[in-house]
Coordinates of C-alpha atoms (C1' of nucleotides) in Angstrom, one line a residue:
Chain A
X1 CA 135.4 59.3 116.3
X2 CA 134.6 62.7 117.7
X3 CA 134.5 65.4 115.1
X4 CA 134.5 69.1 116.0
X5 CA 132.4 71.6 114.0
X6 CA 133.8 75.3 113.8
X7 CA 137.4 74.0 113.1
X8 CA 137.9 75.3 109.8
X9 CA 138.7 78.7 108.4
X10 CA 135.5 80.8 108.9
X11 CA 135.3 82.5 105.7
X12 CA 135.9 79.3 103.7
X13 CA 132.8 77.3 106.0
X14 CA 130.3 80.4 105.8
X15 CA 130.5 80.7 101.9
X16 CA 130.4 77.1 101.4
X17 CA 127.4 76.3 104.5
X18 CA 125.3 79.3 102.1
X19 CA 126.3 77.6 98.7
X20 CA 127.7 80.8 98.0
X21 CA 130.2 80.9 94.5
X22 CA 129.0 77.4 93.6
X23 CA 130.4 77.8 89.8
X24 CA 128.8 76.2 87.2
X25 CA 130.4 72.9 86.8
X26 CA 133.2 72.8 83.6
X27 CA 136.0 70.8 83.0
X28 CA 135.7 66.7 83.9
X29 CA 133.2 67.1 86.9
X30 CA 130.3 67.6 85.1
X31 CA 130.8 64.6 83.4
X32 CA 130.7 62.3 86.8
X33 CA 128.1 64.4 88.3
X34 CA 129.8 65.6 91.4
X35 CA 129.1 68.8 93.6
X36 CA 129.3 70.0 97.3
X37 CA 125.6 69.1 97.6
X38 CA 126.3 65.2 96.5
X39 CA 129.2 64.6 98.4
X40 CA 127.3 65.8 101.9
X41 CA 124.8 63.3 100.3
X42 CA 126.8 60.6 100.9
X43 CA 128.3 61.4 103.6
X44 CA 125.2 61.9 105.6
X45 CA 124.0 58.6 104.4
X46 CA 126.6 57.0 104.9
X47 CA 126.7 58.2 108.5
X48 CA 123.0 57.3 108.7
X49 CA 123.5 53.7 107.9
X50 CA 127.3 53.0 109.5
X51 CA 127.9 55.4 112.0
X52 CA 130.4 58.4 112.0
X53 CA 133.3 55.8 112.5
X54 CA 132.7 54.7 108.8
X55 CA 132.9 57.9 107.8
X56 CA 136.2 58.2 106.2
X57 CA 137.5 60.1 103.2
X58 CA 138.8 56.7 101.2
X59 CA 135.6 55.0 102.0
X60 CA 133.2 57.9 100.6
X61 CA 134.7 59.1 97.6
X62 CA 134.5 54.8 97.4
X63 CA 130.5 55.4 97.5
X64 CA 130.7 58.3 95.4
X65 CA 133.0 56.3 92.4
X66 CA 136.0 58.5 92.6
X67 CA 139.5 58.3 94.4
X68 CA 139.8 59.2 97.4
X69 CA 141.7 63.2 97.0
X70 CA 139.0 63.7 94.5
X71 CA 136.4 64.6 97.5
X72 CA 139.1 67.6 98.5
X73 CA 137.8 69.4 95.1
X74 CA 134.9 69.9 96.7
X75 CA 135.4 70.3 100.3
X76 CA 138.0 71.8 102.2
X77 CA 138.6 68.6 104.7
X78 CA 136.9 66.3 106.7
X79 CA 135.9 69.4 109.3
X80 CA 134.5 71.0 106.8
X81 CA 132.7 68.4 105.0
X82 CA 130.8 67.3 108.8
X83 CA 129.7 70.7 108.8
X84 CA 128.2 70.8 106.1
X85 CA 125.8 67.4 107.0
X86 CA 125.5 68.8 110.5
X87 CA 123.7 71.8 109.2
X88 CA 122.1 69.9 106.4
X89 CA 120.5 68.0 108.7
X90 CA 119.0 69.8 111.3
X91 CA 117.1 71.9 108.4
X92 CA 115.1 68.8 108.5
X93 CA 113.8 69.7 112.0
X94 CA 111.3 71.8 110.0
X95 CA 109.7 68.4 108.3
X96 CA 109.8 67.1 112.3
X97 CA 108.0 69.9 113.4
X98 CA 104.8 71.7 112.7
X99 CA 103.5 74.1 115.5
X100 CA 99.9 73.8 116.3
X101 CA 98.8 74.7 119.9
X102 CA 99.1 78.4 121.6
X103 CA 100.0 76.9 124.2
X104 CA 103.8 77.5 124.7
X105 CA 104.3 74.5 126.8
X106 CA 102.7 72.6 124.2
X107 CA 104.9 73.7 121.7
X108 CA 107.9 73.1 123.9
X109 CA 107.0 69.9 124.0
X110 CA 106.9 68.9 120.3
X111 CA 110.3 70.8 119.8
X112 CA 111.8 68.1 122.3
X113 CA 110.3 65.2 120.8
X114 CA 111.3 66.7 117.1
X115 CA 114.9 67.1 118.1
X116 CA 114.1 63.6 119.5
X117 CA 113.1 62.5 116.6
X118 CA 115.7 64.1 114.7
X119 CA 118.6 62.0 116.7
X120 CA 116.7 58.4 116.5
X121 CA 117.0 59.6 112.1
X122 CA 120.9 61.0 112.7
X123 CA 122.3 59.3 115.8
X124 CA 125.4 60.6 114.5
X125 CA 125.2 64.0 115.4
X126 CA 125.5 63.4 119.3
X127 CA 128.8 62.4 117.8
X128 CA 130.3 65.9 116.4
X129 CA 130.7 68.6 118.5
X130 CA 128.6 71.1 117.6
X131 CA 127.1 73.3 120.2
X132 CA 130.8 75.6 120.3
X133 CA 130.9 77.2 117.2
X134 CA 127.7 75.8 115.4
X135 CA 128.1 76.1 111.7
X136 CA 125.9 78.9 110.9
X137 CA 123.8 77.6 107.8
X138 CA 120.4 77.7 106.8
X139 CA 119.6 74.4 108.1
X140 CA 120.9 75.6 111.7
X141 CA 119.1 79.2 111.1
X142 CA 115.9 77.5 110.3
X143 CA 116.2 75.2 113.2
X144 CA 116.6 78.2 115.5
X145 CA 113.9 80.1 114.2
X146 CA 111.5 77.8 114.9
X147 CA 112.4 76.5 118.1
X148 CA 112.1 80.3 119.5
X149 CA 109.0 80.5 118.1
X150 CA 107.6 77.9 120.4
X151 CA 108.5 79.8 123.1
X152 CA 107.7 83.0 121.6
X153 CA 104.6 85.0 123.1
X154 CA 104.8 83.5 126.6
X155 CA 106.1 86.2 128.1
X156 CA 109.9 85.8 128.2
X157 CA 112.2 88.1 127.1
X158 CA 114.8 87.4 124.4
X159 CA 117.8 86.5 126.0
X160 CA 115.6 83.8 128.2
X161 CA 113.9 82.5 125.1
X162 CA 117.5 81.7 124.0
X163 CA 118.4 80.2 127.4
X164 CA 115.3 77.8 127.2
X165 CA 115.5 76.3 123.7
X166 CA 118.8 76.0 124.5
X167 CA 118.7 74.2 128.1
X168 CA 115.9 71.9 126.1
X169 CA 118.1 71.3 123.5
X170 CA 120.4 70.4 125.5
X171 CA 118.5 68.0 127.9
X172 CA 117.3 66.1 124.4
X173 CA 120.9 65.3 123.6
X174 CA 121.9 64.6 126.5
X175 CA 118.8 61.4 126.7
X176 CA 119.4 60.5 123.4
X177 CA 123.5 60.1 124.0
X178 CA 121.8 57.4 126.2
X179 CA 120.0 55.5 123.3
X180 CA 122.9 55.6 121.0
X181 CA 125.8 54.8 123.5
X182 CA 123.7 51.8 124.4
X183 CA 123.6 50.8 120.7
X184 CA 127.4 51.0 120.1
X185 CA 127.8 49.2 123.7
X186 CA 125.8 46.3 121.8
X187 CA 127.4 46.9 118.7
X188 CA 131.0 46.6 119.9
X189 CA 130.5 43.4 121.7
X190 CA 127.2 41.7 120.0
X191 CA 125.9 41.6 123.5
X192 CA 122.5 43.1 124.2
X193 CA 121.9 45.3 127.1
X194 CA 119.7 42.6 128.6
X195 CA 122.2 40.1 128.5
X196 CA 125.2 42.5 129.5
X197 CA 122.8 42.9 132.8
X198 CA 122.2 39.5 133.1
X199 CA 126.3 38.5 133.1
X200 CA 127.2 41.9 135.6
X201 CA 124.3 41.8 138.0
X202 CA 125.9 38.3 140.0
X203 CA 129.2 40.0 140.2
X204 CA 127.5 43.0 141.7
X205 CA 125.5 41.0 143.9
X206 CA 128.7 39.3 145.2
X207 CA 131.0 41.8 145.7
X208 CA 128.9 44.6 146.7
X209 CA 128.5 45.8 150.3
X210 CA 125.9 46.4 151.7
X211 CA 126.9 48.4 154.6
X212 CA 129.1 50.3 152.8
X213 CA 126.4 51.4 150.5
X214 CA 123.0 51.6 152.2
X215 CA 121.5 54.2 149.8
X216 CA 122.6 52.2 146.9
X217 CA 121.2 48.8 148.5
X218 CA 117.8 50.2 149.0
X219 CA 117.5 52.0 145.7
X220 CA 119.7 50.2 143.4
X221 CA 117.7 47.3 143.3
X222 CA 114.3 48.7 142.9
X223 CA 115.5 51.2 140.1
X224 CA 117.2 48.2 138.4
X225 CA 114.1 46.0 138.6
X226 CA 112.5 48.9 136.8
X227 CA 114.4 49.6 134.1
X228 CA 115.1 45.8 133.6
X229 CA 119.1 47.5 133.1
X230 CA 121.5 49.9 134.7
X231 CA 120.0 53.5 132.5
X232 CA 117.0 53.5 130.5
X233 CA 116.9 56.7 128.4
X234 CA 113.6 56.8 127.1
X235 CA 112.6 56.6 130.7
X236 CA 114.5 59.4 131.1
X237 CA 113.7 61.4 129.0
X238 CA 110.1 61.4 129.8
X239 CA 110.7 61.8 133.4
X240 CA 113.1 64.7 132.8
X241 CA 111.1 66.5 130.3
X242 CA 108.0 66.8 132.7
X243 CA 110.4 68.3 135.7
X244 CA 112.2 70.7 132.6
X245 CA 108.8 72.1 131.7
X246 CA 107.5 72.2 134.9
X247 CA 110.8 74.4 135.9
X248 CA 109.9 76.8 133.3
X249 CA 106.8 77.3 133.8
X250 CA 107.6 78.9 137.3
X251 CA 110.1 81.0 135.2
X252 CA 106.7 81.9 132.6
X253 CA 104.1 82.7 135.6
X254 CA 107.3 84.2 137.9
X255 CA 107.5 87.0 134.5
X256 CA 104.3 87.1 133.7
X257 CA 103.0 87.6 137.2
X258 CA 105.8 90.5 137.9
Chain B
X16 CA 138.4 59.6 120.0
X17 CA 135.2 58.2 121.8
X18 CA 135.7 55.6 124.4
X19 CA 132.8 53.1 125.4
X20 CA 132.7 51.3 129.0
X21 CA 131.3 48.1 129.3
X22 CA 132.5 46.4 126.2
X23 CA 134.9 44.3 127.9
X24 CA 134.2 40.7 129.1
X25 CA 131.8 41.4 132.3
X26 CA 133.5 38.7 134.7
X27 CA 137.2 40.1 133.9
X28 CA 136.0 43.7 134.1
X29 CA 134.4 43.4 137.1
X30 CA 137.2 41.4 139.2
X31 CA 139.7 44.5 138.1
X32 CA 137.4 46.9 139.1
X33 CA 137.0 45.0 142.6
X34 CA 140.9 44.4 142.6
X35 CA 140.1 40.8 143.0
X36 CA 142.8 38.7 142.7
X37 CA 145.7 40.6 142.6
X38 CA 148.7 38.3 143.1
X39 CA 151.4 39.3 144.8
X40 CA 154.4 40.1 142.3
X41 CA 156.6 37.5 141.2
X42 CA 158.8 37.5 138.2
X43 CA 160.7 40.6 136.7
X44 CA 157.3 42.8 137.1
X45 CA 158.4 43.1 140.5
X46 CA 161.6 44.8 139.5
X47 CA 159.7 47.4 137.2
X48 CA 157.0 47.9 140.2
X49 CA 154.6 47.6 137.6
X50 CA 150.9 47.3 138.9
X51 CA 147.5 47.5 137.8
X52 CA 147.3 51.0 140.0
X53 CA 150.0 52.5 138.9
X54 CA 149.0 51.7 134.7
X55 CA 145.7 53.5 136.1
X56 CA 147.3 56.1 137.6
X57 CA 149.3 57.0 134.7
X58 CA 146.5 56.8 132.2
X59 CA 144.4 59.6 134.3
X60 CA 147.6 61.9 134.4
X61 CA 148.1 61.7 130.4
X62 CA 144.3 62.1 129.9
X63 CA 144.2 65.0 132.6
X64 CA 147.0 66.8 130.8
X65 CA 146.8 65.6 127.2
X66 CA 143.5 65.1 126.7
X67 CA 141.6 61.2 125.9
X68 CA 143.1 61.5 122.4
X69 CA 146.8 61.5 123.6
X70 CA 146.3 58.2 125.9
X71 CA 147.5 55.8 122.9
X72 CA 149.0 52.5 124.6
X73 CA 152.4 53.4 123.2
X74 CA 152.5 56.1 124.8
X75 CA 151.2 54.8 127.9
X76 CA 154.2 52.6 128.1
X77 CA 156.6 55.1 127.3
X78 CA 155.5 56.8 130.0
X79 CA 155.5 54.0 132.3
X80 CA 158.7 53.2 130.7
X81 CA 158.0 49.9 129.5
X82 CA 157.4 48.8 125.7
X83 CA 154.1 49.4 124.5
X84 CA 152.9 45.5 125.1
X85 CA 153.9 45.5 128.5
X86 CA 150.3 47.3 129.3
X87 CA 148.7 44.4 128.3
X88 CA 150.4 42.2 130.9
X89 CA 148.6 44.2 133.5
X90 CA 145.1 45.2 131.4
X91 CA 143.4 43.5 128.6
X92 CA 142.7 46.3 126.6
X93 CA 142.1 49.8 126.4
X94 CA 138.6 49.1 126.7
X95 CA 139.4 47.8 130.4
X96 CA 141.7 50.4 130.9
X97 CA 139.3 53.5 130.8
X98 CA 136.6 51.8 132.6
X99 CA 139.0 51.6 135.3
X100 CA 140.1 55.1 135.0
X101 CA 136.4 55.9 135.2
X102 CA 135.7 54.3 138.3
X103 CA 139.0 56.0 139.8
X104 CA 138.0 59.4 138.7
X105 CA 134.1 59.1 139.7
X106 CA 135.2 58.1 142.8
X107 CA 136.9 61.5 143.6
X108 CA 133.5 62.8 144.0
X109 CA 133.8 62.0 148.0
X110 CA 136.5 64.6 148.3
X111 CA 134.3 67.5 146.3
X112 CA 131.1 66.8 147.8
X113 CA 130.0 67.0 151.8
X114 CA 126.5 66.9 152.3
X115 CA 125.7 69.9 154.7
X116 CA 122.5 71.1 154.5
X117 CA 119.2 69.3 155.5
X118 CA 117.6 70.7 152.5
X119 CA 117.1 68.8 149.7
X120 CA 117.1 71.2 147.2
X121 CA 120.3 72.6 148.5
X122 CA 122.2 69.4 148.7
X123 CA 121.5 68.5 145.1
X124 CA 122.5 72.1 144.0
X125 CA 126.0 70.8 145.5
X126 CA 125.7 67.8 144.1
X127 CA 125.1 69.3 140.7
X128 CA 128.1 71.2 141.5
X129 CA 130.6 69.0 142.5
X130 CA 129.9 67.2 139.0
X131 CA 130.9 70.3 137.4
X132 CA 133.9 70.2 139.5
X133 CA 134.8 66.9 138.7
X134 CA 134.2 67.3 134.8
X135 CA 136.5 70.4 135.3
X136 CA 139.5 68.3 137.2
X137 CA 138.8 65.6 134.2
X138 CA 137.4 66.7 131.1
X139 CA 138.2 63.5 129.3
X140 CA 135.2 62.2 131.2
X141 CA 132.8 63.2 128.5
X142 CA 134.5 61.5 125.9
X143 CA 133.7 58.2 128.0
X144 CA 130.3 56.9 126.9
X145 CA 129.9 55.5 130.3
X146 CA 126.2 55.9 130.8
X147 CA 124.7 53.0 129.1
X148 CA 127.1 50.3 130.8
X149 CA 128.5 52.3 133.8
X150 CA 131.6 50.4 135.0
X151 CA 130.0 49.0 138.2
X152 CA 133.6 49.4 140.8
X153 CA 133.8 51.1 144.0
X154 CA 134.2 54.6 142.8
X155 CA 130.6 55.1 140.4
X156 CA 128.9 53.1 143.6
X157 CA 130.9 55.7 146.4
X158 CA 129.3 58.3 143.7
X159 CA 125.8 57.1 143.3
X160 CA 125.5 56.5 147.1
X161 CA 126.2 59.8 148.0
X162 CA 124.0 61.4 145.5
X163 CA 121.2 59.4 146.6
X164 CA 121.6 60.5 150.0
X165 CA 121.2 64.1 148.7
X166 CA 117.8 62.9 147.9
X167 CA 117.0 61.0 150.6
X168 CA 114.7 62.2 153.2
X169 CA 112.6 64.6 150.4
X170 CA 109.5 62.3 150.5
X171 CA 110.5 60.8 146.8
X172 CA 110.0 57.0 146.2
X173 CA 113.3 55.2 145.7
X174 CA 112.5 55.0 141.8
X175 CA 112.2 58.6 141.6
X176 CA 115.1 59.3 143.6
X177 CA 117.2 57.3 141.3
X178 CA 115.8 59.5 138.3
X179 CA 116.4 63.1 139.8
X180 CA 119.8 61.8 140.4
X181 CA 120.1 60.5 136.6
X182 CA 118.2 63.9 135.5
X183 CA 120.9 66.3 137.3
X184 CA 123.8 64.2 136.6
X185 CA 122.9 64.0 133.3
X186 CA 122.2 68.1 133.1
X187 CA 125.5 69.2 133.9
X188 CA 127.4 66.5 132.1
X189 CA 125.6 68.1 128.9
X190 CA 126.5 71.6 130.0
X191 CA 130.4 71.1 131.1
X192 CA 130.4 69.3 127.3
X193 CA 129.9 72.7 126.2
X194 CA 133.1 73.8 127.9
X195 CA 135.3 71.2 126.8
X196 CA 134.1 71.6 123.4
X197 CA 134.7 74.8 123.2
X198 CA 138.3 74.3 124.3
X199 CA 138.6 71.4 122.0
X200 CA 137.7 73.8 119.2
X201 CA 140.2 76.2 120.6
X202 CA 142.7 73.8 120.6
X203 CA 142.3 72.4 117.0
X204 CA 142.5 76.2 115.4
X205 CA 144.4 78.3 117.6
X206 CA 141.8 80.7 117.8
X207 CA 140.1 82.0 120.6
X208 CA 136.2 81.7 121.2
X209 CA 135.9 85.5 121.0
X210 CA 138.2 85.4 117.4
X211 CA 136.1 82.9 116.0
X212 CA 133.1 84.6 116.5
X213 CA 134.3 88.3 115.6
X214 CA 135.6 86.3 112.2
X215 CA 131.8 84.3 111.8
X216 CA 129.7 87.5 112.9
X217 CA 130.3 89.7 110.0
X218 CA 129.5 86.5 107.1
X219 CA 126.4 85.8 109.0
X220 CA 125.1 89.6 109.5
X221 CA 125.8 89.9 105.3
X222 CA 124.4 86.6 104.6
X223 CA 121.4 86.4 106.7
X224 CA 117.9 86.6 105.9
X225 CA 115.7 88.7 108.2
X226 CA 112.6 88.1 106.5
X227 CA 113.4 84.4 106.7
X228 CA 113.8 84.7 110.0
X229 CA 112.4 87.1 112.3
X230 CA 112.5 85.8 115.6
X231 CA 116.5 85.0 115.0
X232 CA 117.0 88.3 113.5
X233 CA 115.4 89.9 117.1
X234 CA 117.1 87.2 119.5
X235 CA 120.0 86.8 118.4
X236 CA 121.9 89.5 118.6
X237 CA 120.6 90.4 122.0
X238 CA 121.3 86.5 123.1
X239 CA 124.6 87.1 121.3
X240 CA 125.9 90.7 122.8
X241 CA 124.7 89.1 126.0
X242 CA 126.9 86.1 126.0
X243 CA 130.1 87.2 123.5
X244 CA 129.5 84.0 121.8
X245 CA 127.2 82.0 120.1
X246 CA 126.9 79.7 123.6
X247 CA 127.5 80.0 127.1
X248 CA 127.9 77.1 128.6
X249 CA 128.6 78.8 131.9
X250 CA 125.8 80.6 131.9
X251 CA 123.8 77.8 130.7
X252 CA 124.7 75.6 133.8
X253 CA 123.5 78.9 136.5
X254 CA 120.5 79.1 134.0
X255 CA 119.5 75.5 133.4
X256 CA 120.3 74.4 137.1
X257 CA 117.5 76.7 138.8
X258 CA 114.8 75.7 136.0
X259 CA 115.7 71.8 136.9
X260 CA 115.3 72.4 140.9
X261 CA 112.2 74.1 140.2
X262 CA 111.1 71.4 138.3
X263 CA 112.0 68.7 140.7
X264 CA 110.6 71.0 144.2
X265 CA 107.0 70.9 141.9
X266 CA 107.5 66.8 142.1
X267 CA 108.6 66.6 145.6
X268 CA 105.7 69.1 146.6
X269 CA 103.4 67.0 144.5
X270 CA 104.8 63.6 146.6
X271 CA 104.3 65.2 149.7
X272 CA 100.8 66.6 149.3
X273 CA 99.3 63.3 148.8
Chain C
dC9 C1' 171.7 23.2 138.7
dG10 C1' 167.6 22.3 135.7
dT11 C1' 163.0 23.5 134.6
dC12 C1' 159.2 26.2 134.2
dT13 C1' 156.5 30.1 134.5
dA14 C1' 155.3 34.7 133.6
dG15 C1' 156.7 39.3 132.6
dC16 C1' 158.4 41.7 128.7
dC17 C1' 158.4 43.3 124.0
dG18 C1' 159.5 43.5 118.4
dT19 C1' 157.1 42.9 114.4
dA20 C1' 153.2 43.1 111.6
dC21 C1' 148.5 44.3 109.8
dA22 C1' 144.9 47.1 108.4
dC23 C1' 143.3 51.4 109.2
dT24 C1' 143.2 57.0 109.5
dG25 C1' 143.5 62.3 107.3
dT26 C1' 145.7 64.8 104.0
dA27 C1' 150.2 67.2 101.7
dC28 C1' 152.3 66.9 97.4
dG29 C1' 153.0 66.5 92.7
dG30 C1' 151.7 64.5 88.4
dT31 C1' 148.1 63.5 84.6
dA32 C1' 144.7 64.3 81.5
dA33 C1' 140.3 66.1 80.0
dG34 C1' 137.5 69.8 78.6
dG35 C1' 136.6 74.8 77.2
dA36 C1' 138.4 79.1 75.1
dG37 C1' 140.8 81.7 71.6
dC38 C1' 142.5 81.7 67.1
Chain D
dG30 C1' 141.1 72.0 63.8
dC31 C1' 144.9 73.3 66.7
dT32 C1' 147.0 75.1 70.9
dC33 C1' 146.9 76.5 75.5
dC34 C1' 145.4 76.7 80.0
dT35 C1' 142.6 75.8 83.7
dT36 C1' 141.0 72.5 86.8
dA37 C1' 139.3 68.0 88.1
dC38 C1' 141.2 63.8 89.3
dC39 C1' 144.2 60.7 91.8
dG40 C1' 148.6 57.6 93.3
dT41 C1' 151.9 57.8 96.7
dA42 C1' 153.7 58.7 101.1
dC43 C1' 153.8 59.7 106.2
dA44 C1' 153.0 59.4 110.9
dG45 C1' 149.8 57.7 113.6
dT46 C1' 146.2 53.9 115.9
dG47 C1' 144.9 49.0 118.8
dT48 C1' 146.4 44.6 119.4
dA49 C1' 147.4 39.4 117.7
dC50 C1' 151.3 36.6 117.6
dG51 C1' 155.3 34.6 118.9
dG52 C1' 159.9 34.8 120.9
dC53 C1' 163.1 36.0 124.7
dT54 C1' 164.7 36.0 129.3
dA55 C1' 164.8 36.8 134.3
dG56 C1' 163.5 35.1 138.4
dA57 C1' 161.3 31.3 141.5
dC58 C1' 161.0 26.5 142.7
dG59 C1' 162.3 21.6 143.2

DNA sequence: CGTCTAGCCGTACACTGTACGGTAAGGAGC
DNA sequence: GCTCCTTACCGTACAGTGTACGGCTAGACG
């Protein structure tokens, strides 16, 4: 249930990520309709509302009325075809996102909770591998473009800009892979994180040493109590976001000062 | 090819991750010297070498040389099975880790370390959602104790200790995904990081858009010529680690002031 | 020696991505 | 209006997956 963007012949991804040679539709096609653009439809919704374990080329061209090797008219493969709704969907990072402060930390900020914002919408993408060999599209380009902005004009050069869109990028997915591993943890066994704490704690309780373990009897407990389970992601991600920033900033007034 | 912990039933997961009430062998198993252990043992060797997507349960047994149901005799399902490889590999962390310093900051830079290490010696380990419903054995409790111990002694209450812990773990699991993407996508095509991107380059550079996007058009290709690649994972890590200890020295200084 | 238990495993089911080859519908040229 | 050709469409097949079910049999116990 892992799919791996960059997997596909490069030329063949690039021309179709740009929309480039699209021809005007002849022959049966036009008559049901069908393009690149409405098959990544489908599959992105489809995604959306079952998960990237749905996701399989019988069960979309299902959706989309046709039999199933019809979808390879239009699309390589299924590499090819998650490429595609990866980098459709991140261009929507620019309706997540609208820069107001001059404030660079500010801006920071909103860029984490948009990409937050952008995994609660897709929690399928935490499911492709994409930060390898990203498939180069508009959607990714745009995304890119304005999460450097944000960081843009405080002082770092180019190559840390890069680094710290993409550390915070990478700190959001890594939270969010909390959320949504959660939710397929309840999914799989209709058991809510609650209850799953509820049935596990006793055993922990009795088997668990306390001498063996002091650290872990002292903490454990109170951390627990807390979060009211073992991880609770949005708690992380608050908490981790306010040390991130925090950590950058030293890096912002460390150039700014020298 | 995603695994998720927790999903089994809590009691029976929890009394094979304790080895409770492992009877002594009777019948033909004996003859086979067939064990929990050893079906363990044998499903971190395939996923070490072969990756998570080559530990099928037929192939399990062929390896233990028993037909593919006899796994079940030993471990209801492969559910069970990698929660209990989990726990085996997290608790390998002892051997890469030995707290030396009495700094904090430097202890949790060798904490954040010997995760690397261990993601390195086990890659598979990121495609275990294990996060949400860690499987609660001896090895993730030998794990957690001794990186709360790195934090112990810096002046930070016991929920915040738990939450630095969960913030740096969390860090370089994202990071080290990087890596074993990339070699996933490496894998899959048969071309090289440094092919892919020599074959990509020239489709973005002729399709791009500079007046679309400016800030790309000057970042990237000095973030690119500085890294070979699109991402850097390595680089990333060195990069990401000292913005995360900054962050955290601004809480601890913060804790200790008042 | 008889019985019983527990380890072992063959078969079957509903899935997956996609290679291959066949069919037929629509546009182009006359 | 007829023919031809391109191309969209799709049925079938293959090698896999996890595991439920039920049968077999080797060893232990009375």
């Amino acid at each position: 249930m892992t799919e791996i963007t960059g997997t596909g012949d490069p030329a063949r991804s690039m021309a179709l990520l740009w929309r480039e040679s699209e021809p005007a539709p002849r022959g049966r096609g036009a008559a049901a309709g069908l393009s690149v653009d409405r098959v990544v439809t489908a599959g992105i919704a489809l995604a959306d509302t079952e998960g990237l374990g749905a996701l399989s080329m019988r069960r979309l061209a299902t959706d989309l009325g046709v039999g199933a090797m019809t979808v390879y008219t239009y699309v390589p493969g299924k590499a090819e075809l998650v490429d595609l709704m990866v980098d459709a969907v991140l261009g929507e990072m620019a309706d997540l996102y609208t820069p107001v402060s001059d404030d660079w930390r500010a801006r920071l900020e909103a860029v984490a909770r948009a990409n937050w914002s952008l995994y609660e919408r897709h929690p399928w993408l935490l499911h492709v591998a994409a930060s390898g060999r990203p498939p180069l599209g508009p959607g990714v380009m745009a995304k890119y473009e304005l999460e450097l902005r944000a960081v843009d004009g405080s002082g770092l050069d180019e190559v840390a800009m890069d680094a710290v869109v993409t550390l915070v990028d990478g700190f959001v997915a890594g939270t969010a892979r909390g959320v949504v591993e959660q939710a397929a943890a309840q999914q799989a066994t209709g058991i809510s994180e609650a209850e799953w704490w509820a049935a596990t704690e006793p055993f922990v309780a009795r088997v668990f040493d306390a001498e063996a373990y002091p650290t872990v009897a002292r903490v454990g407990p109170i951390a627990g109590e807390a979060q009211q389970a073992a991880y609770d992601p949005r708690r992380a991600f608050e908490f981790g976001l306010t040390r991130l920033l925090d950590g950058i900033a030293v890096l912002v007034e460390g150039t700014n000062r020298s």
